[in-house]
Each structure stands twice: as structure tokens, then as C-alpha cells.
Short mmCIF file of C-alpha atoms in Angstrom, two decimals:
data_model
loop_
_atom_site.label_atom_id
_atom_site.label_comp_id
_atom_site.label_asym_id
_atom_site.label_seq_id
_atom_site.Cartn_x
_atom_site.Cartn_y
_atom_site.Cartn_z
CA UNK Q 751 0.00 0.00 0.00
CA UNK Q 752 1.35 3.74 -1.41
CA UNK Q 753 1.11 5.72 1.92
CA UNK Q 754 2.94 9.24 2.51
CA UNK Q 755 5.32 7.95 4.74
CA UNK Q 756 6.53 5.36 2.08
CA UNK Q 757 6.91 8.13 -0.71
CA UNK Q 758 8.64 10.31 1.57
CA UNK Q 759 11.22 8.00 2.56
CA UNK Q 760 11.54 6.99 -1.16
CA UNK Q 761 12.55 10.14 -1.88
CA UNK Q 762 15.11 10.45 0.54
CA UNK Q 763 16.45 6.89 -0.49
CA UNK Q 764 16.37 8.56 -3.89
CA UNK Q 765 18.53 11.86 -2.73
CA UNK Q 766 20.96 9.66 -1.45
CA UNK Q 767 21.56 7.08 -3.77
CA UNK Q 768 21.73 9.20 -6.88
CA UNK Q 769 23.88 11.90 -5.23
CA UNK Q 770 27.40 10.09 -5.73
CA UNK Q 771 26.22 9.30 -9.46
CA UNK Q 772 26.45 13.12 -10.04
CA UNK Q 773 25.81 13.86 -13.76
CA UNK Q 774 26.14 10.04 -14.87
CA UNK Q 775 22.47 9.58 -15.63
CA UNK Q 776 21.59 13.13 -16.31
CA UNK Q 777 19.71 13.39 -19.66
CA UNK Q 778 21.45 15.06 -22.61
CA UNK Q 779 19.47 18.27 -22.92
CA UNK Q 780 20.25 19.28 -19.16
CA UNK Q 781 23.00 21.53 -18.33
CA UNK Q 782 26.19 19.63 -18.40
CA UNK Q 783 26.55 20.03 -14.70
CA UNK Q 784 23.32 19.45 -13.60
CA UNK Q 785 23.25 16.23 -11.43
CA UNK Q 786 20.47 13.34 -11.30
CA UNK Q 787 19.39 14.00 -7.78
CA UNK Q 788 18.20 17.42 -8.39
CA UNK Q 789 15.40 16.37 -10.23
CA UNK Q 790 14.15 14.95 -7.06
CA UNK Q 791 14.48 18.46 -4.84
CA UNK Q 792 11.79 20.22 -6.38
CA UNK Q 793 9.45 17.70 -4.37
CA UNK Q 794 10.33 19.05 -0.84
CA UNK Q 795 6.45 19.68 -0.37
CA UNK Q 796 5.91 16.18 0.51
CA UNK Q 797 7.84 16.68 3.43
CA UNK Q 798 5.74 19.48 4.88
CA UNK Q 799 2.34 17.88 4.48
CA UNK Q 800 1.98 16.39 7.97
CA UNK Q 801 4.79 18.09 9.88
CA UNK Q 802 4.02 19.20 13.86
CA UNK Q 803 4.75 22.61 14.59
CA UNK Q 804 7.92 22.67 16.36
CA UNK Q 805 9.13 20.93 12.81
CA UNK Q 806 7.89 23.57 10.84
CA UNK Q 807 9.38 26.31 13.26
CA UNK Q 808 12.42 24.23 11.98
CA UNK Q 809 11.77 25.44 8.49
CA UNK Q 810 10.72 28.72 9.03
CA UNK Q 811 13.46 29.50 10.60
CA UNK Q 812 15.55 28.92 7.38
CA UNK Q 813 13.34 30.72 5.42
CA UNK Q 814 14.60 34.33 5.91
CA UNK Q 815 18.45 33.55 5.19
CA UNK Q 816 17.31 31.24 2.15
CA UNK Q 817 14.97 34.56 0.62
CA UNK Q 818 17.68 36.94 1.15
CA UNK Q 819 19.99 34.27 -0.79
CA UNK Q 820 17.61 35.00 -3.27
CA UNK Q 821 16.79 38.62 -3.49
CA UNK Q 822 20.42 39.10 -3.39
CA UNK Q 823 20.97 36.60 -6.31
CA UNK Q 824 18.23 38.62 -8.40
CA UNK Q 825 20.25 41.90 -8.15
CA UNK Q 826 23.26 39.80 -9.18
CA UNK Q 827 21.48 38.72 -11.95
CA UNK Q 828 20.68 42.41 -13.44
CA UNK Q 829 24.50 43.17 -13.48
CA UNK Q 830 27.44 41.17 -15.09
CA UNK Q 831 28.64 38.33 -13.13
CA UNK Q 832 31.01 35.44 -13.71
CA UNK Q 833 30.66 32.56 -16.25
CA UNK Q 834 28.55 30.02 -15.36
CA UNK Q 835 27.62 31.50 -11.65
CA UNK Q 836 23.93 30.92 -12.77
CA UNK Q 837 22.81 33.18 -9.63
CA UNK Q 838 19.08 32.61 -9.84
CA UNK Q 839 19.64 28.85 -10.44
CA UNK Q 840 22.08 28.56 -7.48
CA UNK Q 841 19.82 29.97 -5.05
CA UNK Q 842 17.02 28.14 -5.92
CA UNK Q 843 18.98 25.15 -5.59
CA UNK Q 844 20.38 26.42 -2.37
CA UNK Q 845 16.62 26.91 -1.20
CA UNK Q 846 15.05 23.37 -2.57
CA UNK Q 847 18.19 21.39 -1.63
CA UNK Q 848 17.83 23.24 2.11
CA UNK Q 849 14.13 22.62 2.55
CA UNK Q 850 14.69 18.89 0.83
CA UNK Q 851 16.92 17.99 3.99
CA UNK Q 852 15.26 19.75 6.76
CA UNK Q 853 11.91 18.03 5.74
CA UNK Q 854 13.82 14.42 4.88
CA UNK Q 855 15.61 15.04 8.40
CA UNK Q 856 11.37 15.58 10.10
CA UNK Q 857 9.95 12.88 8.15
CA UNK Q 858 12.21 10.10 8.27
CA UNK Q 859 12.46 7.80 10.79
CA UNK Q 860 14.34 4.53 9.66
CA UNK Q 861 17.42 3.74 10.88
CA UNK Q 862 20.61 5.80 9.49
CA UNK Q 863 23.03 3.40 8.76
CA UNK Q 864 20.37 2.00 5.61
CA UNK Q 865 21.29 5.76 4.30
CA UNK Q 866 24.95 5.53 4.77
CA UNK Q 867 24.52 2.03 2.72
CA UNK Q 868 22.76 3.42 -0.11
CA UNK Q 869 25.14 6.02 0.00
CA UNK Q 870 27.96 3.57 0.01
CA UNK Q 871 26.29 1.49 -3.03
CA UNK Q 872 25.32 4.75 -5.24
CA UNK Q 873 29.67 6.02 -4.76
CA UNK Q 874 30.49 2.35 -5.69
CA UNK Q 875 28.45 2.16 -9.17
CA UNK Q 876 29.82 5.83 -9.88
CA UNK Q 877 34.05 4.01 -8.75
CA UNK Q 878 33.20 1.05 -11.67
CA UNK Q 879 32.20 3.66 -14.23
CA UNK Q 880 35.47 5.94 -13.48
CA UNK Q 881 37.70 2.65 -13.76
CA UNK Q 882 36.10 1.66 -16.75
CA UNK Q 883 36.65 5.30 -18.17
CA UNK Q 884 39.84 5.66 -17.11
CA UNK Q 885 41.17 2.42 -18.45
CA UNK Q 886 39.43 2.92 -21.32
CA UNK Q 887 41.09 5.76 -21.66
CA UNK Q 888 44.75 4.41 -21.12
CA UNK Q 889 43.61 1.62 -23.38
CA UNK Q 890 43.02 4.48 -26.24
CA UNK Q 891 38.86 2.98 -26.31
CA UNK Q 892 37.66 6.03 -25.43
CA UNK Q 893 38.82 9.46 -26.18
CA UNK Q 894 39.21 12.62 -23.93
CA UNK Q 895 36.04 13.58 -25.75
CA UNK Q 896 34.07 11.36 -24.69
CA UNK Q 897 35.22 11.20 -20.96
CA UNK Q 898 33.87 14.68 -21.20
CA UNK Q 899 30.16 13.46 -21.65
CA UNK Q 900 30.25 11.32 -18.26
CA UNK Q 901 32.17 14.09 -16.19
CA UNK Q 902 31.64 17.48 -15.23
CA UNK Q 903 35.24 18.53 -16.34
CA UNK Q 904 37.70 16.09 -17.44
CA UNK Q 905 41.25 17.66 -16.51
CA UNK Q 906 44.53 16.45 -17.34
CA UNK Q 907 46.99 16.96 -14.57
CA UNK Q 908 50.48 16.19 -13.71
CA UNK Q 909 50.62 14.22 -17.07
CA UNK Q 910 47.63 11.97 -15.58
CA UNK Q 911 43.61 11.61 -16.33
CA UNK Q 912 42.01 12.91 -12.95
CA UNK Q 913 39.56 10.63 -11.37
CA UNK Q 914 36.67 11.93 -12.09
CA UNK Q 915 33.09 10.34 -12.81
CA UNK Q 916 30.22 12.41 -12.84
CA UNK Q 917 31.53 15.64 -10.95
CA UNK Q 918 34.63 17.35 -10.81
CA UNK Q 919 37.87 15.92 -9.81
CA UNK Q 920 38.09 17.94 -6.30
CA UNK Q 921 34.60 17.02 -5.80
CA UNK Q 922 35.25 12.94 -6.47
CA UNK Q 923 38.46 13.23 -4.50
CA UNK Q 924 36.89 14.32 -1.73
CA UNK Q 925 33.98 12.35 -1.71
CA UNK Q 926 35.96 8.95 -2.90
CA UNK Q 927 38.36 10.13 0.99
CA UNK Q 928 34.53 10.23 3.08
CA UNK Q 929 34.29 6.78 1.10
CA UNK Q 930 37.63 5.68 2.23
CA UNK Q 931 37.30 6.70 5.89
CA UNK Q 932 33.98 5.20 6.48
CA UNK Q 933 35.11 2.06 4.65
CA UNK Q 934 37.65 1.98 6.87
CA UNK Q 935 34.96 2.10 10.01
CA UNK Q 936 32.97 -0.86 8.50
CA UNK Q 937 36.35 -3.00 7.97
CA UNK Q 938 37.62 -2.24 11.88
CA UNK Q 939 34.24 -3.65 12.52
CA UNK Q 940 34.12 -6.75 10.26
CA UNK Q 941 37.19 -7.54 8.28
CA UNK Q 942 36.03 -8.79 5.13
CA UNK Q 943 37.92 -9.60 2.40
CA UNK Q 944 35.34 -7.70 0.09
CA UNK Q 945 35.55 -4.71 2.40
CA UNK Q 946 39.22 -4.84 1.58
CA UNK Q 947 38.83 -4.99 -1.97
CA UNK Q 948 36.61 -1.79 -2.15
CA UNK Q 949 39.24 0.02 0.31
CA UNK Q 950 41.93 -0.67 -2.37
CA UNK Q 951 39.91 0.68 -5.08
CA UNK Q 952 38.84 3.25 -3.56
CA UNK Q 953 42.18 3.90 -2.01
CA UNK Q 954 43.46 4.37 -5.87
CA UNK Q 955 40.80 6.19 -6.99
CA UNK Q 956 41.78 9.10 -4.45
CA UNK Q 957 44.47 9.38 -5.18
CA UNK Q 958 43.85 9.32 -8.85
CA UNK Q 959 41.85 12.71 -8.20
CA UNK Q 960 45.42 14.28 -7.24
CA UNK Q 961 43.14 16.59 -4.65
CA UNK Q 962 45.32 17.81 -2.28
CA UNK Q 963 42.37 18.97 0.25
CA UNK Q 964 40.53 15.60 0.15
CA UNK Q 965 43.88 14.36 1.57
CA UNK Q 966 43.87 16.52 3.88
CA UNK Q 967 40.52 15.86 4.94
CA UNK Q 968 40.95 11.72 4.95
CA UNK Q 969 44.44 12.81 7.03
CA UNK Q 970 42.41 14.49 9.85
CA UNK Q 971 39.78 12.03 9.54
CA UNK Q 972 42.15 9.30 10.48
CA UNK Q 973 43.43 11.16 13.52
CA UNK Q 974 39.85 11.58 14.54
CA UNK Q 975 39.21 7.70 14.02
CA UNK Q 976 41.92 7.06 15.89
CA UNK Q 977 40.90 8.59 18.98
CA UNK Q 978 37.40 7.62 19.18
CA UNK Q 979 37.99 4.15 17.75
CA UNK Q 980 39.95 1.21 18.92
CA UNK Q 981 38.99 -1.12 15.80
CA UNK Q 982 40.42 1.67 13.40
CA UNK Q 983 43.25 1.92 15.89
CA UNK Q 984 43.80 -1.91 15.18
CA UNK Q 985 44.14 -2.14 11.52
CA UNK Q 986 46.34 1.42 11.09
CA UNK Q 987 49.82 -0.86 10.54
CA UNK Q 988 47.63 -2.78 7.89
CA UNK Q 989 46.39 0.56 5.97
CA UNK Q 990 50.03 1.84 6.13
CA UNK Q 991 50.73 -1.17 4.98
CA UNK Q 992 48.23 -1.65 1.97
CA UNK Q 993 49.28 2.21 1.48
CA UNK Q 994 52.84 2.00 0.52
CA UNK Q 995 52.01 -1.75 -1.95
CA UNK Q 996 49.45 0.36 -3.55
CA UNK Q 997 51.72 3.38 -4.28
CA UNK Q 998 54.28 0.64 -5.34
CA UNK Q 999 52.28 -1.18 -7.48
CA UNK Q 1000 51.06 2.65 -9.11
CA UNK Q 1001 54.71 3.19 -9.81
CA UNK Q 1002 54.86 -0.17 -11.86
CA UNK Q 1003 52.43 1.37 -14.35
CA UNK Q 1004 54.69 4.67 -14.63
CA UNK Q 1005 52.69 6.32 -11.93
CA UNK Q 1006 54.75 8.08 -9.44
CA UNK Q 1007 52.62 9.29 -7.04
CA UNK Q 1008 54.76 10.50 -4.85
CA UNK Q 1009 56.57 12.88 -7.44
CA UNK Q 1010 52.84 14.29 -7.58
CA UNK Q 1011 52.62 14.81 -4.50
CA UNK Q 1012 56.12 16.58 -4.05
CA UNK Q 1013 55.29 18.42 -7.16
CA UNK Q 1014 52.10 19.25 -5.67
CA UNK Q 1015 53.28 20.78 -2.14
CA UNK Q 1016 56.27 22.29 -4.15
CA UNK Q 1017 53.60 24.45 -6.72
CA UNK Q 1018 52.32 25.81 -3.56
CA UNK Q 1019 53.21 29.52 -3.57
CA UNK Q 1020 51.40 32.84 -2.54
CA UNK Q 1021 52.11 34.72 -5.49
CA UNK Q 1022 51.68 31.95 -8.29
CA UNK Q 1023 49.71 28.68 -9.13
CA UNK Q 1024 46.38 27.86 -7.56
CA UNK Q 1025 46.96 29.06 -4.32
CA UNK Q 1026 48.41 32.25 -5.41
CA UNK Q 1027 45.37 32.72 -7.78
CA UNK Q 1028 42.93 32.05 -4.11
CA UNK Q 1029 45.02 34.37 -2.44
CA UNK Q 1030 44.24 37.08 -5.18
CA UNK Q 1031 40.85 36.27 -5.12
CA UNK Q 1032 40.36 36.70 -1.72
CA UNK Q 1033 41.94 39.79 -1.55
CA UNK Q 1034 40.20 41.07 -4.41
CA UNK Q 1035 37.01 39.98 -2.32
CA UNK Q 1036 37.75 42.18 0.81
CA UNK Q 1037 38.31 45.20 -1.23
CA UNK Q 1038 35.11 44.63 -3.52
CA UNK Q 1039 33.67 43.94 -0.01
CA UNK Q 1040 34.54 47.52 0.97
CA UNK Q 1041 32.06 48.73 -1.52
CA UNK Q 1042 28.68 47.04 0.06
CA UNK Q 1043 30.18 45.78 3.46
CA UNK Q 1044 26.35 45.45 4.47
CA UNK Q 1045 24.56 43.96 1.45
CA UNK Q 1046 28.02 42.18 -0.09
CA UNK Q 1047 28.50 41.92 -3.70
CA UNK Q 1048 24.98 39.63 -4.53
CA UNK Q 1049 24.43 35.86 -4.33
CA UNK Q 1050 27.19 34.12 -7.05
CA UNK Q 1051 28.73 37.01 -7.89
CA UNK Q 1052 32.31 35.86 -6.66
CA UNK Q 1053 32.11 31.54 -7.31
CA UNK Q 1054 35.50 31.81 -7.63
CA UNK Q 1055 36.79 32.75 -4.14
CA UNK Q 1056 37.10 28.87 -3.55
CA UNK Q 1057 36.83 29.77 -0.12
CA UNK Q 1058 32.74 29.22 0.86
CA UNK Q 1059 33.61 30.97 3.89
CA UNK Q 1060 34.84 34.05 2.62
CA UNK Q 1061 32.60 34.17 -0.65
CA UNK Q 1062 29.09 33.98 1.50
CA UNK Q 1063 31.26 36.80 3.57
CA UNK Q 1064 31.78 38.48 -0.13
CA UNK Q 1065 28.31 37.45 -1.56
CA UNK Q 1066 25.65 38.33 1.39
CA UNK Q 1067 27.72 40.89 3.49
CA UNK Q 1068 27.49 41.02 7.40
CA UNK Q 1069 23.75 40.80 7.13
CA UNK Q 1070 23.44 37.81 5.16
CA UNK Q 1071 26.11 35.85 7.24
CA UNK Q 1072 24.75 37.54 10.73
CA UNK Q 1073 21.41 35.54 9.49
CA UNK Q 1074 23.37 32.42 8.67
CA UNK Q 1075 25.32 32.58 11.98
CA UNK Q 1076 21.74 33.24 14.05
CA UNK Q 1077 19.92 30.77 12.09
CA UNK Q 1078 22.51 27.75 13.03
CA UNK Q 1079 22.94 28.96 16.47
CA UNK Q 1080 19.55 28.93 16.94
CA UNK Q 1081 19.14 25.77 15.67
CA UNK Q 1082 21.59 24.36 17.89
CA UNK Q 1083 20.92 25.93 20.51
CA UNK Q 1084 16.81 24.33 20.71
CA UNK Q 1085 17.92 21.04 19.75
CA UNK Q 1086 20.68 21.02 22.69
CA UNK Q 1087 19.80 17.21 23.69
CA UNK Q 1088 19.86 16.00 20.28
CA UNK Q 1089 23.43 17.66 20.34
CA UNK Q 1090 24.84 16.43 23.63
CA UNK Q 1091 23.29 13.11 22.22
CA UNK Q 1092 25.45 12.74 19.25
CA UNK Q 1093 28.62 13.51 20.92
CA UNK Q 1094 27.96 11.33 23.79
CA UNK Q 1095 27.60 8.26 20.87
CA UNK Q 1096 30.86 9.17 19.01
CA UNK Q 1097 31.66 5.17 20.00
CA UNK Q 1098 28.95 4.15 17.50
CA UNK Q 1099 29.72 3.70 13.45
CA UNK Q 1100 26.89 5.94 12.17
CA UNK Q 1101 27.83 9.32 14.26
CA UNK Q 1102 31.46 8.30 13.56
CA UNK Q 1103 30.29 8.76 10.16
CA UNK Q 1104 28.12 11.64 10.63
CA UNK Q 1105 30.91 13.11 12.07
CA UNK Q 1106 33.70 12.46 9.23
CA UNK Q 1107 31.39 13.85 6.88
CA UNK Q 1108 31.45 16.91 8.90
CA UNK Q 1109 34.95 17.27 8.81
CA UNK Q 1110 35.36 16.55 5.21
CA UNK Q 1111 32.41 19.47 4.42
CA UNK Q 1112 34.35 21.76 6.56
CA UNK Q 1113 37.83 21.58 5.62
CA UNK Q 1114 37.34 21.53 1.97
CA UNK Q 1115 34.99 24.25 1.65
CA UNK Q 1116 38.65 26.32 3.33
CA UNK Q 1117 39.61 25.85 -0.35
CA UNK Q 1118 37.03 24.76 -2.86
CA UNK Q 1119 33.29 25.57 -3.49
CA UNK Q 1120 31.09 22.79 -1.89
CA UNK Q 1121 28.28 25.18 -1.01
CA UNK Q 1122 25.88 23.19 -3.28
CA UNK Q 1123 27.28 19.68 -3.47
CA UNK Q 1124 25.78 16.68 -2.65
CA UNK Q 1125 27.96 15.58 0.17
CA UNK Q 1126 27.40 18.85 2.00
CA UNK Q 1127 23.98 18.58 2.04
CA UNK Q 1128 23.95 14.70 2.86
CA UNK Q 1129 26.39 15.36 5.71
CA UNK Q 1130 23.40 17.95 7.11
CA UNK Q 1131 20.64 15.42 6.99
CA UNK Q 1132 22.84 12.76 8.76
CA UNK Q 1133 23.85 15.40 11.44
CA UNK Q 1134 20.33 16.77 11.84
CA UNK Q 1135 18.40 13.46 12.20
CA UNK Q 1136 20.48 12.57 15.32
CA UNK Q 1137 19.20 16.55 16.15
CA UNK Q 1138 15.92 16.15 15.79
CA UNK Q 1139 14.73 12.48 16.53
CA UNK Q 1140 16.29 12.73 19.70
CA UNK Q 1141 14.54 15.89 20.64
CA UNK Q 1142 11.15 13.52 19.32
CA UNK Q 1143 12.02 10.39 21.37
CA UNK Q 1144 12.41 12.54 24.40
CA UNK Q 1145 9.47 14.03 23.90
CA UNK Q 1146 7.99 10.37 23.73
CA UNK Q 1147 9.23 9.14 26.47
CA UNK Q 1148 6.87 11.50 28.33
CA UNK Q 1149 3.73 9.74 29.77
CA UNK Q 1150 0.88 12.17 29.42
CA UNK Q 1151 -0.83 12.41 32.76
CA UNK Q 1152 -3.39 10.25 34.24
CA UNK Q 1153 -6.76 12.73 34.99
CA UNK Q 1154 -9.16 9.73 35.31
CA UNK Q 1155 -9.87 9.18 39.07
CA UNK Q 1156 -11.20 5.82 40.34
CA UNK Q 1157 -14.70 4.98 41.25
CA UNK Q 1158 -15.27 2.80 43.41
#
């Protein structure tokens, strides 16, 4: 039987299962960047038809950050901006995708770790397409051409064909290191020898990306792992282990990794490369910023600042990130259980995950734009159903008073 409770959680299922196949399935006459799962955020509605009204308060408060995302992104619009910023479309994204999560976080009430799964199963499809690409590839099958048409940007770097299906390379890197560490969770747990495959390829495929931040971001991971987890705490030698046979066995097949990587931390200047082009960004930004320190610059007018923090900062102005900063403290700040709840369970797999995500969402939005990806917004739903079911369960652990007296 087709009940509301059974579409809305098939939507959700949908959101996260498609988000890690990026633009793989999305049709031909779409925008080349446009992912599969978007189709799906236009239906946030269905969340909101039997909500209580502490969940809607939920919503509402959102709602005046999200329309002055879009107000701003309309004055954008009537001036030039960048290539491809797409204001209008970016803030209505921002607004569905925001509203698709808060109602998915109200609604559904299975447990979390089916999510993480179908997470888990939608990134593994998406790592057999990229090895069949990039073998093709190597194997002269398929051209650079037609590697376009299944990713976002296909980018040759450091002699090598980034890793890259569906999305952008920084984008797969990253999201192929959240794979990695929460692989890595499952296999501390139950060493299986499939497990171990899938952290090998996996394993290759990040560092096929050549992202420096999604390193950086599986790095801190692994120090967090290793605090709050005794099984990853086991099985470190073996990673270090499979690490240095897999960047052995790269080497074999004339990939050096590790002259990327020197290469890599050696192209880092201030003046030149990519972090010397960020650096001039940003400072472009603050000066701009001078100009409308209140209003900022409009909604996508600087997508290049690969800095989230400092282009909302550019983008909305103090007012816009003064309602960004009250609206998540508020947040917080009523769902205080739900909080000390999650921290209290960091022994458990699924807010170890939650939590990785996190830190993977944080740290690379220091130096890349994630404000719209999929794994930002997946991370949110994860962190916000420990938020607000636990406020719910407490709430139902209440016994409603007894008023009916006796007769005798």
C-alpha cells in the first residue's frame, strides 16, 4: 500500500543514492553540470504535508536567510557576473536542496546506517564507471572527448587523467576520501575480504583525483578515528601497509605518485599557481567587499573565491552571514539534547560517520566551493536526524498524565 510515509522516505532513499552518481544519468538536454538527484528536490512539499509545529518552526526558521539568498541573487542577476555563476539557479537550488533535507531530516524515521549504505552502493556504481573510463582511456577505447560526456570537467593533470566520474575531480576526490574513511569504520568492525577490496579501489581512486584537500581531509579524519575508535586503531599498521604496496604497485604502471605529491606541495606559492590565484581572489574579495560591506557583492557574484567561507562573507555581506550565523545557532541551541546526544555516541559507526562527513564538508569548503554539493547537504541530513529524533524520542518518552480518578 502507497502511503505518505513510504513516498517520503523513497525520496530520501532517492537523494541519497543518486547523489554520488552526479551527472552520470543526467539526460542530454540538461545543463552539463546538472546532477540526477536534483530532479528529485523540487518535491520538498511532501515533506511538509503532515509536519508538527515545532518541525515547521524548523523550516521557518531557514526561510529568511534562504529569501535573502535570493533577493540578493536577483540583483546579481541584473549586473554582469562570472561565467557560469547561474545566480538565480544557485539559489534556488540552495533553497530546494535546504528545505529537501530539513523536511527528509522531520519525516524520516528509519534507521541511518540504511542511508549511509545506499550512499555507500550509489559512490560504488559511480568508482566502476570511473575505472572503466579511465582504463578505457589508457587503453586508447575512449577518447578525452568522450570522458567529457560522463564528467563534469575532465582535466589532465600532472601528465595523468584525474579521477573523475560524474563531478569534478576535487569534488570525487573528496567524496571517494569520506568513502575511504567510512570504509575503513565498517572494515575495523568486520574484516572482510570484500571490504578490503573496495578500500583498495577506492584507495586508488583518491588518489587518482590528485586533490590535495581531500587528503587533507581523509588525514584528519584518520586522527579523529583514531581517537574515538579502537577497531580503526587496530588495523592502522595494515592501511600503512596496503598504502605504501598500492603506491608501489602505481609506480609499476609509470605512476609516481609521490613525485605528484612533491610536485604538488612544491607548486604551492602565494604569489603563483592555484593558491596564489585564491590568495588574489580573496583579496580582491575584501576590497570589492569595501564597496557594500552590508549587502556584499549579490548571491554568485564571486564563485570563484574557492573559499565558501569568505565568498558567503563576499556574496551576502554582514547581514546575510549575521542571518546564517543566528539561524545555526539557533538551531543548535533548541535542539541542545539531540546535540549532547550525538557527541555522547561518538563510540557508535553511524555518528562516527556523521561526524567524518562533517569534517570533510568543513575543511574543503577552506579551499574549494562545496556550497551546493551533494555531500554537503547529505552530511546535514545525517547530522540533523540525530538533532531532531532525539529531541522527538524525548518528547515520547513522556507519559501524558493520568486525569481519570477511580470509582469505586
Amino acid at each position: 500500500m502507497i502511503t505518505l510515509s513510504r513516498v517520503q522516505n523513497a525520496f530520501v532513499y532517492a537523494f541519497v543514492f543518486f547523489g554520488p552518481l552526479g551527472t552520470l544519468l543526467t539526460p542530454g538536454f540538461l545543463p552539463y553540470a546538472f546532477r540526477f538527484y536534483q530532479l528529485f528536490l523540487p518535491f520538498f512539499p511532501l515533506f511538509f504535508l503532515r509536519l508538527v509545529p515545532s518541525q515547521w518552526k524548523i523550516a521557518l526558521t531557514a526561510i529568511p536567510f534562504l529569501l535573502y539568498c535570493m533577493v540578493s541573487a536577483f540583483f546579481t542577476h541584473q549586473n554582469p557576473y562570472p561565467e557560469d555563476a547561474y545566480p538565480l539557479f544557485r539559489s534556488f537550488l540552495l533553497f530546494t536542496q535546504t528545505l529537501f533535507v530539513i523536511g527528509a531530516a522531520c519525516c524520516y524515521q528509519g534507521p541511518k546506517i540504511r542511508l549511509i549504505k545506499l550512499y555507500l552502493a550509489g559512490y560504488l556504481i559511480s568508482l566502476a564507471v570511473g575505472y572503466l573510463l579511465f582504463l578505457g582511456y589508457y587503453t586508447h577505447i575512449f577518447s578525452l572527448e568522450t570522458i567529457q560526456r560522463f564528467s563534469v570537467e575532465a582535466q589532465i593533470g600532472w601528465s595523468l587523467l584525474r579521477f573523475s566520474p560524474g563531478t569534478y575531480p576535487n569534488e570525487y576526490g573528496n567524496i571517494s576520501s569520506f568513502v575511504l574513511a567510512t570504509l575503513l569504520i565498517f572494515f575495523g568492525k568486520k574484516r572482510r575480504f570484500l571490504s578490503f577490496v573496495m578500500i583498495f579501489l577506492t584507495f586508488v581512486a583518491l588518489l587518482l583525483t590528485t586533490t590535495r584537500a581531500a587528503q587533507l581531509s581523509f588525514f584528519v579524519s584518520l586522527i579523529y578515528l583514531s581517537v574515538v575508535s579502537k577497531e580503526v586503531r587496530k588495523i592502522l599498521l595494515t592501511l600503512f601497509l596496503v598504502g605504501c604496496a598500492t603506491l608501489f604497485i602505481l609506480k609499476s604502471y609509470s605512476v609516481n605518485y609521490l613525485n605528484i605529491f612533491i610536485g604538488g606541495l612544491k607548486a604551492i606559492s602565494f604569489t603563483t599557481g592555484t593558491t596564489g590565484e585564491r590568495i588574489a581572489t580573496w583579496t580582491q574579495g575584501f576590497y570589492n567587499l569595501n564597496e557594500a560591506l552590508f549587502f556584499g557583492n549579490g548571491f554568485g557574484s564571486e564563485i570563484f573565491s574557492h573559499n565558501i567561507y569568505f565568498e558567503l562573507l563576499f556574496e551576502l555581506g554582514i547581514l546575510g552571514v549575521t542571518l546564517l550565523i543566528g539561524q545555526i545557532a539557533y538551531h543548535l541551541l533548541t535542539h541542545l539534547s539531540g546535540l549532547k546526544s550525538f557527541w555522547q555516541r561518538q563510540k557508535e559507526v553511524a555518528p562516527q560517520i556523521t561526524t567524518i562527513a562533517l569534517i570533510h564538508v568543513a575543511l574543503f569548503a577552506l579551499t574549494n566551493h562545496n556550497l551546493h554539493h551533494h555531500l554537503t547537504f547529505f552530511s546535514i541530513l545525517l547530522f540533523n536526524l540525530y538533532l531532531l529524533n532525539e529531541k522527538a524520542s524525548y518528547f515520547s518518552r513522556i507519559k501524558a498524565p493520568n486525569f481519570s480518578r477511580k470509582t469505586s
